mmCIF file of C-alpha atoms in Angstrom:
data_model
loop_
_atom_site.group_PDB
_atom_site.id
_atom_site.type_symbol
_atom_site.label_atom_id
_atom_site.label_comp_id
_atom_site.label_asym_id
_atom_site.label_seq_id
_atom_site.Cartn_x
_atom_site.Cartn_y
_atom_site.Cartn_z
ATOM 1 C CA MET H 1 -19.510 -24.807 9.425
ATOM 2 C CA SER H 2 -21.748 -26.065 6.609
ATOM 3 C CA ASP H 3 -20.773 -29.193 4.620
ATOM 4 C CA THR H 4 -22.279 -27.725 1.450
ATOM 5 C CA PRO H 5 -21.416 -24.127 0.478
ATOM 6 C CA TRP H 6 -24.463 -21.911 0.218
ATOM 7 C CA LEU H 7 -22.442 -19.067 -1.322
ATOM 8 C CA THR H 8 -20.690 -19.003 -4.711
ATOM 9 C CA VAL H 9 -18.399 -16.146 -5.752
ATOM 10 C CA LEU H 10 -18.575 -16.111 -9.535
ATOM 11 C CA GLY H 11 -16.172 -14.222 -11.772
ATOM 12 C CA LEU H 12 -18.112 -12.709 -14.651
ATOM 13 C CA GLY H 13 -16.664 -11.202 -17.803
ATOM 14 C CA GLU H 14 -18.100 -8.500 -20.063
ATOM 15 C CA ASP H 15 -19.438 -11.234 -22.338
ATOM 16 C CA GLY H 16 -21.880 -12.338 -19.644
ATOM 17 C CA LEU H 17 -23.213 -15.879 -20.008
ATOM 18 C CA ASP H 18 -21.261 -16.403 -23.237
ATOM 19 C CA GLY H 19 -18.033 -16.707 -21.279
ATOM 20 C CA LEU H 20 -19.355 -19.291 -18.793
ATOM 21 C CA SER H 21 -19.119 -23.057 -18.941
ATOM 22 C CA PRO H 22 -22.340 -25.149 -18.868
ATOM 23 C CA ALA H 23 -21.596 -26.153 -15.261
ATOM 24 C CA THR H 24 -21.218 -22.516 -14.195
ATOM 25 C CA ARG H 25 -24.428 -21.552 -15.973
ATOM 26 C CA GLN H 26 -26.182 -24.283 -14.022
ATOM 27 C CA VAL H 27 -24.997 -22.704 -10.751
ATOM 28 C CA LEU H 28 -26.662 -19.454 -11.815
ATOM 29 C CA GLU H 29 -29.859 -21.227 -12.850
ATOM 30 C CA GLN H 30 -30.128 -22.936 -9.452
ATOM 31 C CA ALA H 31 -29.431 -19.779 -7.438
ATOM 32 C CA GLU H 32 -32.132 -18.391 -5.180
ATOM 33 C CA VAL H 33 -30.377 -15.023 -4.859
ATOM 34 C CA ILE H 34 -27.983 -13.205 -7.201
ATOM 35 C CA MET H 35 -26.089 -10.328 -5.605
ATOM 36 C CA GLY H 36 -23.615 -7.982 -7.253
ATOM 37 C CA PRO H 37 -22.985 -4.521 -8.722
ATOM 38 C CA PRO H 38 -25.729 -3.241 -11.068
ATOM 39 C CA ARG H 39 -23.435 -3.564 -14.114
ATOM 40 C CA HIS H 40 -22.820 -7.257 -13.437
ATOM 41 C CA ILE H 41 -26.449 -8.047 -12.671
ATOM 42 C CA ALA H 42 -27.451 -6.447 -15.977
ATOM 43 C CA LEU H 43 -25.298 -8.993 -17.824
ATOM 44 C CA ILE H 44 -27.448 -11.871 -16.506
ATOM 45 C CA PRO H 45 -30.849 -12.561 -18.161
ATOM 46 C CA GLN H 46 -33.860 -12.256 -15.887
ATOM 47 C CA GLY H 47 -34.715 -15.505 -14.085
ATOM 48 C CA LYS H 48 -36.371 -16.814 -10.949
ATOM 49 C CA ALA H 49 -33.608 -15.684 -8.578
ATOM 50 C CA GLU H 50 -34.040 -12.633 -6.362
ATOM 51 C CA ARG H 51 -31.639 -9.848 -7.399
ATOM 52 C CA ILE H 52 -29.885 -7.653 -4.860
ATOM 53 C CA GLU H 53 -27.602 -4.801 -5.870
ATOM 54 C CA TRP H 54 -24.407 -4.619 -3.825
ATOM 55 C CA PRO H 55 -24.395 -1.228 -2.070
ATOM 56 C CA VAL H 56 -21.676 1.425 -1.888
ATOM 57 C CA PRO H 57 -19.494 1.426 0.156
ATOM 58 C CA PHE H 58 -18.632 -2.229 -0.378
ATOM 59 C CA SER H 59 -18.522 -3.039 3.347
ATOM 60 C CA ASP H 60 -22.250 -2.271 3.649
ATOM 61 C CA GLY H 61 -23.006 -5.340 1.552
ATOM 62 C CA LEU H 62 -21.437 -7.842 3.958
ATOM 63 C CA PRO H 63 -24.267 -7.747 6.566
ATOM 64 C CA ILE H 64 -26.792 -8.157 3.745
ATOM 65 C CA LEU H 65 -24.890 -11.149 2.416
ATOM 66 C CA SER H 66 -24.623 -12.632 5.905
ATOM 67 C CA GLY H 67 -28.418 -12.448 6.203
ATOM 68 C CA LEU H 68 -28.773 -14.696 3.157
ATOM 69 C CA ARG H 69 -27.308 -17.760 4.921
ATOM 70 C CA GLY H 70 -29.292 -20.886 4.108
ATOM 71 C CA ARG H 71 -30.276 -19.666 0.629
ATOM 72 C CA LYS H 72 -28.318 -20.583 -2.506
ATOM 73 C CA THR H 73 -26.593 -17.312 -3.283
ATOM 74 C CA VAL H 74 -24.307 -16.227 -6.125
ATOM 75 C CA VAL H 75 -22.167 -13.103 -5.725
ATOM 76 C CA LEU H 76 -21.041 -11.657 -9.050
ATOM 77 C CA ALA H 77 -17.544 -10.194 -9.344
ATOM 78 C CA SER H 78 -15.301 -9.072 -12.197
ATOM 79 C CA GLY H 79 -13.079 -11.698 -13.815
ATOM 80 C CA ASP H 80 -10.887 -13.289 -11.147
ATOM 81 C CA PRO H 81 -12.454 -12.402 -7.753
ATOM 82 C CA PHE H 82 -9.148 -13.020 -5.975
ATOM 83 C CA TRP H 83 -7.061 -10.557 -7.985
ATOM 84 C CA PHE H 84 -7.968 -7.120 -6.544
ATOM 85 C CA GLY H 85 -11.547 -8.373 -6.329
ATOM 86 C CA ALA H 86 -14.270 -9.171 -3.816
ATOM 87 C CA GLY H 87 -13.174 -12.758 -3.239
ATOM 88 C CA SER H 88 -10.582 -12.110 -0.547
ATOM 89 C CA VAL H 89 -12.948 -9.876 1.457
ATOM 90 C CA ILE H 90 -15.672 -12.531 1.406
ATOM 91 C CA ALA H 91 -13.149 -15.244 2.332
ATOM 92 C CA ARG H 92 -12.102 -13.217 5.402
ATOM 93 C CA ASN H 93 -15.669 -12.754 6.589
ATOM 94 C CA PHE H 94 -17.176 -16.203 6.036
ATOM 95 C CA GLU H 95 -16.158 -19.695 7.093
ATOM 96 C CA ALA H 96 -14.289 -21.791 4.548
ATOM 97 C CA GLY H 97 -17.108 -24.346 4.265
ATOM 98 C CA GLU H 98 -19.708 -21.672 3.488
ATOM 99 C CA TRP H 99 -18.421 -20.502 0.149
ATOM 100 C CA THR H 100 -16.850 -21.636 -3.084
ATOM 101 C CA ALA H 101 -15.407 -19.636 -5.979
ATOM 102 C CA LEU H 102 -15.612 -19.915 -9.752
ATOM 103 C CA PRO H 103 -13.050 -17.443 -11.165
ATOM 104 C CA GLY H 104 -13.278 -16.077 -14.688
ATOM 105 C CA ARG H 105 -10.677 -14.527 -16.985
ATOM 106 C CA SER H 106 -8.872 -11.676 -15.255
ATOM 107 C CA THR H 107 -8.695 -8.232 -16.815
ATOM 108 C CA PHE H 108 -4.911 -8.402 -16.427
ATOM 109 C CA SER H 109 -4.690 -11.574 -18.539
ATOM 110 C CA LEU H 110 -6.916 -10.084 -21.227
ATOM 111 C CA ALA H 111 -4.918 -6.829 -21.297
ATOM 112 C CA ALA H 112 -1.584 -8.658 -21.553
ATOM 113 C CA ALA H 113 -2.977 -10.766 -24.377
ATOM 114 C CA ARG H 114 -4.112 -7.696 -26.312
ATOM 115 C CA LEU H 115 -0.717 -6.004 -25.911
ATOM 116 C CA GLY H 116 1.492 -9.057 -26.333
ATOM 117 C CA TRP H 117 3.119 -8.374 -22.957
ATOM 118 C CA PRO H 118 4.482 -11.197 -20.785
ATOM 119 C CA LEU H 119 2.285 -10.864 -17.728
ATOM 120 C CA GLU H 120 5.055 -11.941 -15.356
ATOM 121 C CA GLY H 121 7.059 -8.899 -16.498
ATOM 122 C CA ALA H 122 4.306 -6.361 -15.799
ATOM 123 C CA GLN H 123 3.204 -4.945 -12.456
ATOM 124 C CA THR H 124 -0.502 -4.996 -11.686
ATOM 125 C CA PHE H 125 -2.426 -2.466 -9.588
ATOM 126 C CA GLY H 126 -6.013 -2.345 -8.384
ATOM 127 C CA LEU H 127 -6.627 1.410 -8.215
ATOM 128 C CA HIS H 128 -10.407 1.284 -8.581
ATOM 129 C CA ALA H 129 -10.631 1.972 -4.822
ATOM 130 C CA ALA H 130 -7.122 3.246 -4.053
ATOM 131 C CA PRO H 131 -5.238 6.516 -4.665
ATOM 132 C CA LEU H 132 -3.095 6.977 -7.760
ATOM 133 C CA THR H 133 -0.167 7.840 -5.482
ATOM 134 C CA GLN H 134 0.293 4.110 -4.869
ATOM 135 C CA LEU H 135 2.113 4.157 -8.202
ATOM 136 C CA ARG H 136 4.762 6.610 -6.976
ATOM 137 C CA PRO H 137 7.384 4.183 -5.574
ATOM 138 C CA HIS H 138 7.210 2.112 -8.764
ATOM 139 C CA LEU H 139 7.413 4.800 -11.447
ATOM 140 C CA ALA H 140 10.696 4.388 -13.296
ATOM 141 C CA ALA H 141 12.037 4.038 -16.817
ATOM 142 C CA GLY H 142 10.991 0.796 -18.455
ATOM 143 C CA LEU H 143 8.109 0.024 -16.105
ATOM 144 C CA ARG H 144 5.197 -1.821 -17.665
ATOM 145 C CA ALA H 145 2.105 -1.685 -15.503
ATOM 146 C CA ILE H 146 -1.554 -2.658 -15.891
ATOM 147 C CA LEU H 147 -4.019 -0.686 -13.765
ATOM 148 C CA LEU H 148 -7.667 -1.128 -12.890
ATOM 149 C CA LEU H 149 -9.378 2.277 -12.564
ATOM 150 C CA ARG H 150 -12.679 3.193 -10.950
ATOM 151 C CA ASN H 151 -14.217 4.853 -14.040
ATOM 152 C CA GLY H 152 -13.488 6.549 -17.355
ATOM 153 C CA ALA H 153 -12.799 9.942 -15.770
ATOM 154 C CA ALA H 154 -9.900 8.425 -13.814
ATOM 155 C CA VAL H 155 -7.953 8.038 -17.078
ATOM 156 C CA ALA H 156 -7.495 11.805 -17.336
ATOM 157 C CA GLU H 157 -6.656 11.985 -13.616
ATOM 158 C CA LEU H 158 -3.947 9.366 -14.147
ATOM 159 C CA ALA H 159 -2.544 11.269 -17.123
ATOM 160 C CA GLN H 160 -2.435 14.456 -15.048
ATOM 161 C CA TYR H 161 -0.696 12.670 -12.172
ATOM 162 C CA LEU H 162 1.984 11.245 -14.464
ATOM 163 C CA THR H 163 2.550 14.686 -15.957
ATOM 164 C CA GLU H 164 2.978 16.217 -12.482
ATOM 165 C CA THR H 165 5.486 13.540 -11.445
ATOM 166 C CA GLY H 166 7.615 14.038 -14.563
ATOM 167 C CA PHE H 167 6.570 10.990 -16.589
ATOM 168 C CA ALA H 168 4.688 12.830 -19.334
ATOM 169 C CA ASP H 169 6.252 10.765 -22.150
ATOM 170 C CA THR H 170 4.612 7.565 -20.924
ATOM 171 C CA GLN H 171 2.680 5.571 -23.527
ATOM 172 C CA PHE H 172 -0.973 4.982 -22.570
ATOM 173 C CA HIS H 173 -2.958 1.925 -23.629
ATOM 174 C CA VAL H 174 -6.593 2.411 -22.614
ATOM 175 C CA MET H 175 -8.863 -0.648 -22.794
ATOM 176 C CA GLU H 176 -12.613 -0.560 -22.214
ATOM 177 C CA ALA H 177 -14.936 -3.495 -21.450
ATOM 178 C CA LEU H 178 -12.307 -6.116 -22.248
ATOM 179 C CA GLY H 179 -13.673 -9.438 -23.424
ATOM 180 C CA GLY H 180 -17.158 -8.146 -24.242
ATOM 181 C CA PRO H 181 -19.057 -6.780 -27.248
ATOM 182 C CA ARG H 182 -18.303 -3.174 -26.170
ATOM 183 C CA GLU H 183 -14.538 -3.709 -26.093
ATOM 184 C CA ARG H 184 -12.417 -0.800 -27.373
ATOM 185 C CA SER H 185 -8.665 -0.254 -27.185
ATOM 186 C CA HIS H 186 -6.620 2.913 -27.731
ATOM 187 C CA SER H 187 -2.871 3.584 -27.698
ATOM 188 C CA LEU H 188 -2.460 7.231 -26.740
ATOM 189 C CA THR H 189 -0.071 9.889 -25.554
ATOM 190 C CA LEU H 190 -0.767 11.505 -22.178
ATOM 191 C CA THR H 191 -2.097 14.599 -23.942
ATOM 192 C CA GLU H 192 -4.604 12.483 -25.867
ATOM 193 C CA ALA H 193 -5.550 10.639 -22.673
ATOM 194 C CA LEU H 194 -6.276 13.965 -20.963
ATOM 195 C CA GLN H 195 -8.725 14.873 -23.711
ATOM 196 C CA GLY H 196 -10.328 11.462 -24.261
ATOM 197 C CA ASP H 197 -13.762 10.171 -23.288
ATOM 198 C CA PHE H 198 -13.725 6.636 -21.886
ATOM 199 C CA ASN H 199 -16.392 4.271 -20.587
ATOM 200 C CA HIS H 200 -16.386 2.053 -17.497
ATOM 201 C CA PRO H 201 -15.100 -0.622 -16.969
ATOM 202 C CA VAL H 202 -11.669 0.596 -17.979
ATOM 203 C CA CYS H 203 -8.097 -0.494 -17.438
ATOM 204 C CA VAL H 204 -4.914 1.279 -18.511
ATOM 205 C CA ALA H 205 -1.555 -0.202 -19.391
ATOM 206 C CA LEU H 206 1.470 2.064 -18.978
ATOM 207 C CA ASP H 207 4.766 1.829 -20.827
ATOM 208 C CA VAL H 208 6.864 4.295 -18.816
ATOM 209 C CA ALA H 209 9.398 6.339 -20.778
ATOM 210 C CA ARG H 210 12.981 7.083 -19.720
ATOM 211 C CA HIS H 211 12.179 10.360 -18.030
ATOM 212 C CA GLY H 212 10.906 11.384 -14.617
ATOM 213 C CA ASN H 213 12.214 11.413 -11.086
ATOM 214 C CA ALA H 214 12.311 7.742 -10.079
ATOM 215 C CA ILE H 215 12.687 6.884 -6.381
ATOM 216 C CA PRO H 216 15.719 4.644 -5.726
ATOM 217 C CA LYS H 217 15.010 1.143 -4.485
ATOM 218 C CA ALA H 218 17.806 1.124 -1.875
ATOM 219 C CA SER H 219 17.308 2.192 1.737
ATOM 220 C CA GLY H 220 18.131 5.829 2.340
ATOM 221 C CA LYS H 221 15.760 7.568 -0.075
ATOM 222 C CA PRO H 222 16.651 11.155 -1.069
ATOM 223 C CA ASP H 223 15.733 13.692 1.602
ATOM 224 C CA GLU H 224 14.074 15.802 -1.100
ATOM 225 C CA ILE H 225 11.119 13.421 -1.512
ATOM 226 C CA PHE H 226 9.935 14.237 2.027
ATOM 227 C CA GLU H 227 8.220 17.440 3.096
ATOM 228 C CA THR H 228 10.005 18.520 6.276
ATOM 229 C CA ASP H 229 10.520 21.384 8.721
ATOM 230 C CA GLY H 230 14.088 20.179 9.257
ATOM 231 C CA GLN H 231 13.157 17.421 11.703
ATOM 232 C CA ILE H 232 14.133 14.377 9.635
ATOM 233 C CA THR H 233 16.504 11.442 9.962
ATOM 234 C CA LYS H 234 18.945 12.320 7.152
ATOM 235 C CA ARG H 235 19.537 9.890 4.298
ATOM 236 C CA PRO H 236 22.819 8.198 5.428
ATOM 237 C CA ILE H 237 21.592 7.783 9.024
ATOM 238 C CA ARG H 238 18.226 6.570 7.742
ATOM 239 C CA ALA H 239 19.898 3.877 5.643
ATOM 240 C CA LEU H 240 21.856 2.620 8.667
ATOM 241 C CA THR H 241 18.725 2.781 10.827
ATOM 242 C CA LEU H 242 16.648 0.734 8.359
ATOM 243 C CA SER H 243 19.466 -1.791 8.206
ATOM 244 C CA ALA H 244 19.457 -2.085 12.009
ATOM 245 C CA LEU H 245 15.652 -2.387 12.118
ATOM 246 C CA ALA H 246 15.971 -5.270 9.597
ATOM 247 C CA PRO H 247 12.367 -5.436 8.339
ATOM 248 C CA GLN H 248 11.026 -8.890 7.545
ATOM 249 C CA ARG H 249 7.873 -9.927 5.732
ATOM 250 C CA GLY H 250 4.633 -9.208 7.598
ATOM 251 C CA GLU H 251 6.214 -7.269 10.472
ATOM 252 C CA HIS H 252 4.907 -4.172 12.266
ATOM 253 C CA LEU H 253 6.967 -1.122 13.287
ATOM 254 C CA TRP H 254 6.499 1.549 15.910
ATOM 255 C CA ASP H 255 8.234 4.781 14.830
ATOM 256 C CA ILE H 256 8.315 6.883 18.000
ATOM 257 C CA GLY H 257 8.899 10.605 17.441
ATOM 258 C CA GLY H 258 8.094 10.479 13.746
ATOM 259 C CA GLY H 259 9.286 13.971 12.719
ATOM 260 C CA SER H 260 8.709 13.825 8.955
ATOM 261 C CA GLY H 261 7.749 10.147 8.955
ATOM 262 C CA SER H 262 10.731 9.097 6.858
ATOM 263 C CA ILE H 263 11.603 5.969 8.876
ATOM 264 C CA GLY H 264 8.060 4.591 8.927
ATOM 265 C CA ILE H 265 7.533 5.402 5.252
ATOM 266 C CA GLU H 266 10.783 3.761 4.157
ATOM 267 C CA TRP H 267 9.988 0.730 6.310
ATOM 268 C CA LEU H 268 6.707 0.311 4.389
ATOM 269 C CA MET H 269 8.478 0.732 1.051
ATOM 270 C CA CYS H 270 10.601 -2.343 1.770
ATOM 271 C CA ASP H 271 7.719 -4.789 1.275
ATOM 272 C CA PRO H 272 3.932 -4.533 0.741
ATOM 273 C CA THR H 273 3.238 -6.916 3.652
ATOM 274 C CA LEU H 274 4.824 -4.565 6.215
ATOM 275 C CA SER H 275 2.818 -2.236 8.444
ATOM 276 C CA ALA H 276 3.792 0.686 10.665
ATOM 277 C CA THR H 277 2.504 3.146 13.242
ATOM 278 C CA THR H 278 4.153 6.535 13.736
ATOM 279 C CA ILE H 279 3.704 8.335 17.058
ATOM 280 C CA GLU H 280 4.289 12.103 16.935
ATOM 281 C CA PRO H 281 3.482 14.591 19.762
ATOM 282 C CA ARG H 282 3.249 17.715 17.569
ATOM 283 C CA LYS H 283 0.030 18.091 15.566
ATOM 284 C CA ASP H 284 1.664 19.979 12.691
ATOM 285 C CA ARG H 285 4.268 17.252 12.288
ATOM 286 C CA ALA H 286 1.681 14.487 12.537
ATOM 287 C CA ASP H 287 -0.226 16.184 9.706
ATOM 288 C CA ARG H 288 2.996 16.477 7.707
ATOM 289 C CA ILE H 289 3.723 12.767 8.188
ATOM 290 C CA ARG H 290 0.251 11.972 6.856
ATOM 291 C CA ARG H 291 0.878 14.105 3.760
ATOM 292 C CA ASN H 292 4.278 12.510 3.143
ATOM 293 C CA ALA H 293 2.885 8.999 3.476
ATOM 294 C CA ASP H 294 -0.022 9.698 1.112
ATOM 295 C CA ALA H 295 2.162 11.452 -1.477
ATOM 296 C CA LEU H 296 4.605 8.533 -1.553
ATOM 297 C CA GLY H 297 1.949 5.858 -1.912
ATOM 298 C CA GLN H 298 2.121 4.591 1.678
ATOM 299 C CA ASP H 299 -1.409 5.402 2.771
ATOM 300 C CA ARG H 300 -1.417 2.353 5.060
ATOM 301 C CA LEU H 301 0.856 4.167 7.549
ATOM 302 C CA ASP H 302 -1.051 4.711 10.806
ATOM 303 C CA VAL H 303 -0.250 8.149 12.261
ATOM 304 C CA VAL H 304 -0.950 8.699 15.966
ATOM 305 C CA HIS H 305 -0.863 12.216 17.386
ATOM 306 C CA GLY H 306 0.294 11.623 20.945
ATOM 307 C CA THR H 307 3.200 11.059 23.309
ATOM 308 C CA ALA H 308 5.061 7.905 24.257
ATOM 309 C CA PRO H 309 4.630 5.813 26.276
ATOM 310 C CA ASP H 310 1.099 7.133 27.011
ATOM 311 C CA SER H 311 -0.154 6.494 23.458
ATOM 312 C CA LEU H 312 1.458 3.070 23.049
ATOM 313 C CA THR H 313 -0.748 0.819 25.210
ATOM 314 C CA PRO H 314 -3.726 0.469 22.805
ATOM 315 C CA LEU H 315 -1.568 -0.039 19.708
ATOM 316 C CA PRO H 316 -0.989 -3.441 18.085
ATOM 317 C CA LYS H 317 2.265 -4.889 19.416
ATOM 318 C CA PRO H 318 5.298 -4.266 17.185
ATOM 319 C CA ASP H 319 8.021 -6.547 15.907
ATOM 320 C CA ALA H 320 10.436 -3.603 15.810
ATOM 321 C CA VAL H 321 10.591 -0.193 17.510
ATOM 322 C CA PHE H 322 12.521 2.896 16.456
ATOM 323 C CA ILE H 323 12.988 5.807 18.847
ATOM 324 C CA GLY H 324 13.921 8.921 16.915
ATOM 325 C CA GLY H 325 12.512 11.436 19.397
ATOM 326 C CA GLY H 326 11.247 11.557 22.959
ATOM 327 C CA LEU H 327 13.961 9.277 24.324
ATOM 328 C CA SER H 328 13.700 8.967 28.106
ATOM 329 C CA THR H 329 14.274 6.571 30.979
ATOM 330 C CA ALA H 330 10.502 6.190 31.422
ATOM 331 C CA LEU H 331 10.045 5.217 27.766
ATOM 332 C CA LEU H 332 12.869 2.664 27.798
ATOM 333 C CA GLU H 333 11.580 1.162 31.058
ATOM 334 C CA TRP H 334 8.064 0.860 29.627
ATOM 335 C CA ILE H 335 9.349 -0.797 26.435
ATOM 336 C CA SER H 336 11.610 -3.262 28.262
ATOM 337 C CA GLU H 337 8.871 -4.211 30.748
ATOM 338 C CA THR H 338 5.906 -4.299 28.364
ATOM 339 C CA LEU H 339 6.988 -5.584 24.952
ATOM 340 C CA PRO H 340 7.576 -9.298 24.376
ATOM 341 C CA ALA H 341 10.951 -10.968 24.058
ATOM 342 C CA GLY H 342 12.213 -10.923 20.487
ATOM 343 C CA THR H 343 11.122 -7.326 19.803
ATOM 344 C CA ARG H 344 13.900 -5.384 18.062
ATOM 345 C CA LEU H 345 14.674 -1.899 19.384
ATOM 346 C CA VAL H 346 16.743 0.791 17.661
ATOM 347 C CA ALA H 347 17.294 4.222 19.219
ATOM 348 C CA ASN H 348 19.245 7.191 17.836
ATOM 349 C CA ALA H 349 20.667 9.976 20.018
ATOM 350 C CA VAL H 350 22.508 13.240 19.317
ATOM 351 C CA THR H 351 22.728 15.061 22.658
ATOM 352 C CA LEU H 352 25.202 14.205 25.419
ATOM 353 C CA GLU H 353 22.327 13.455 27.796
ATOM 354 C CA SER H 354 20.717 11.001 25.357
ATOM 355 C CA GLU H 355 24.116 9.431 24.642
ATOM 356 C CA ALA H 356 24.638 8.836 28.350
ATOM 357 C CA LEU H 357 21.200 7.230 28.612
ATOM 358 C CA LEU H 358 21.847 4.850 25.705
ATOM 359 C CA THR H 359 25.264 3.966 27.122
ATOM 360 C CA GLN H 360 23.613 3.083 30.437
ATOM 361 C CA TRP H 361 20.965 0.890 28.776
ATOM 362 C CA HIS H 362 23.532 -0.777 26.527
ATOM 363 C CA GLU H 363 25.385 -1.835 29.672
ATOM 364 C CA LYS H 364 22.095 -3.072 31.152
ATOM 365 C CA LEU H 365 20.586 -4.975 28.182
ATOM 366 C CA GLY H 366 23.504 -5.448 25.798
ATOM 367 C CA GLY H 367 23.043 -5.157 22.044
ATOM 368 C CA GLU H 368 25.180 -3.035 19.753
ATOM 369 C CA LEU H 369 26.241 0.567 20.345
ATOM 370 C CA LEU H 370 27.387 2.431 17.243
ATOM 371 C CA ARG H 371 28.834 5.937 16.888
ATOM 372 C CA ILE H 372 28.137 7.405 13.442
ATOM 373 C CA GLU H 373 30.241 10.371 12.343
ATOM 374 C CA LEU H 374 29.703 11.948 8.941
ATOM 375 C CA ALA H 375 31.355 14.857 7.151
ATOM 376 C CA GLN H 376 30.581 16.492 3.816
ATOM 377 C CA ALA H 377 32.833 18.516 1.565
ATOM 378 C CA SER H 378 31.893 22.210 1.586
ATOM 379 C CA SER H 379 33.381 25.593 0.736
ATOM 380 C CA LEU H 380 36.169 26.839 2.988
ATOM 381 C CA GLY H 381 37.088 30.257 1.672
ATOM 382 C CA PRO H 382 38.402 29.766 -1.900
ATOM 383 C CA ARG H 383 38.969 26.061 -1.227
ATOM 384 C CA ARG H 384 37.053 23.149 0.211
ATOM 385 C CA GLY H 385 37.083 21.391 3.539
ATOM 386 C CA TRP H 386 35.171 18.824 5.564
ATOM 387 C CA LYS H 387 32.095 20.023 7.449
ATOM 388 C CA SER H 388 31.183 17.524 10.157
ATOM 389 C CA SER H 389 27.650 16.759 11.281
ATOM 390 C CA TYR H 390 26.814 16.077 14.908
ATOM 391 C CA PRO H 391 27.745 12.459 15.689
ATOM 392 C CA VAL H 392 24.785 10.084 16.139
ATOM 393 C CA ILE H 393 24.819 7.322 18.723
ATOM 394 C CA GLN H 394 22.741 4.316 17.664
ATOM 395 C CA TRP H 395 21.790 1.557 20.061
ATOM 396 C CA SER H 396 20.170 -1.614 18.688
ATOM 397 C CA VAL H 397 19.100 -4.575 20.787
ATOM 398 C CA THR H 398 16.704 -7.502 20.726
ATOM 399 C CA LEU H 399 14.677 -7.646 23.926
#
């Protein structure tokens, strides 16, 4: 580890050198290499430093940067490099003593200042390299959100997406090149945003109207938001299952026998630090899980097409396991013998054979055995009566 950082990550605004302090300008003047996107490099006057354009995809630039060790290097980034920027990626790939950071004004701060919005009351999204569907769990009446987009064309794509999801009355605030001489701001309807012509770099602030199909925040999301062939843990059972799984910050879930992926997807919706892997033996269902996860903004769900326990060995170890399909003695033996103490296990069963198996393992390992019986009112001739669902046996235990 070097005592003196050779690498500086510098947050640059659209005003170029005008927005930098004298000390920060001196760092640029003393640099041997300046590396960054072409747009950022163009904001810096020509000097003695070698200039290297950061390639696309972004990951291709890391080996190049690594090869510059020993030379005073400045990497240019937008605004605050640690707010949906390059700073965190560089920090993960280089030792702490190798680099330092000089953040600039973030686009989010500039946008909030233009709109008069309290920044703590707005949600911020970096969608310049992420799908628009990441908005889906958050779209609801009264939402104020500030988004970074990849280019001007993405404004129309965002307007189209909001129209398709039922939020067509949302107010659009489009801001281009914030903080620089090219800055422009527009307050538009979605129709105007669809027809507009906007220049990169662009961010959009959304003031979501009181229309659209918002997804509830509670566990047990509506069944209708999932594409399914009928193989799905229904809403009331799903709510009880998520409660038993008890997700905590930073934890990883195995969802064995994913079906429609509803358990893994809802697990991820609980907190952005959670991760999950769904294991599904049928290819068509694995593909359906992938579509559901992407449509609901949970693209970080890992979908494995395979059987358990055969497909489990190479996977990162879980903090919690849900068995919704493929329950067997072999699977339970593998889990109890392989996974570390403290792992939480929840298994649901409907058939008499599966119920007998869970009863046996409850006697062996303890935990909690729950019988869930539900009935819904339905037509019974000219009147109504209760129509019962198959009872579900739920076993939950900490290994």
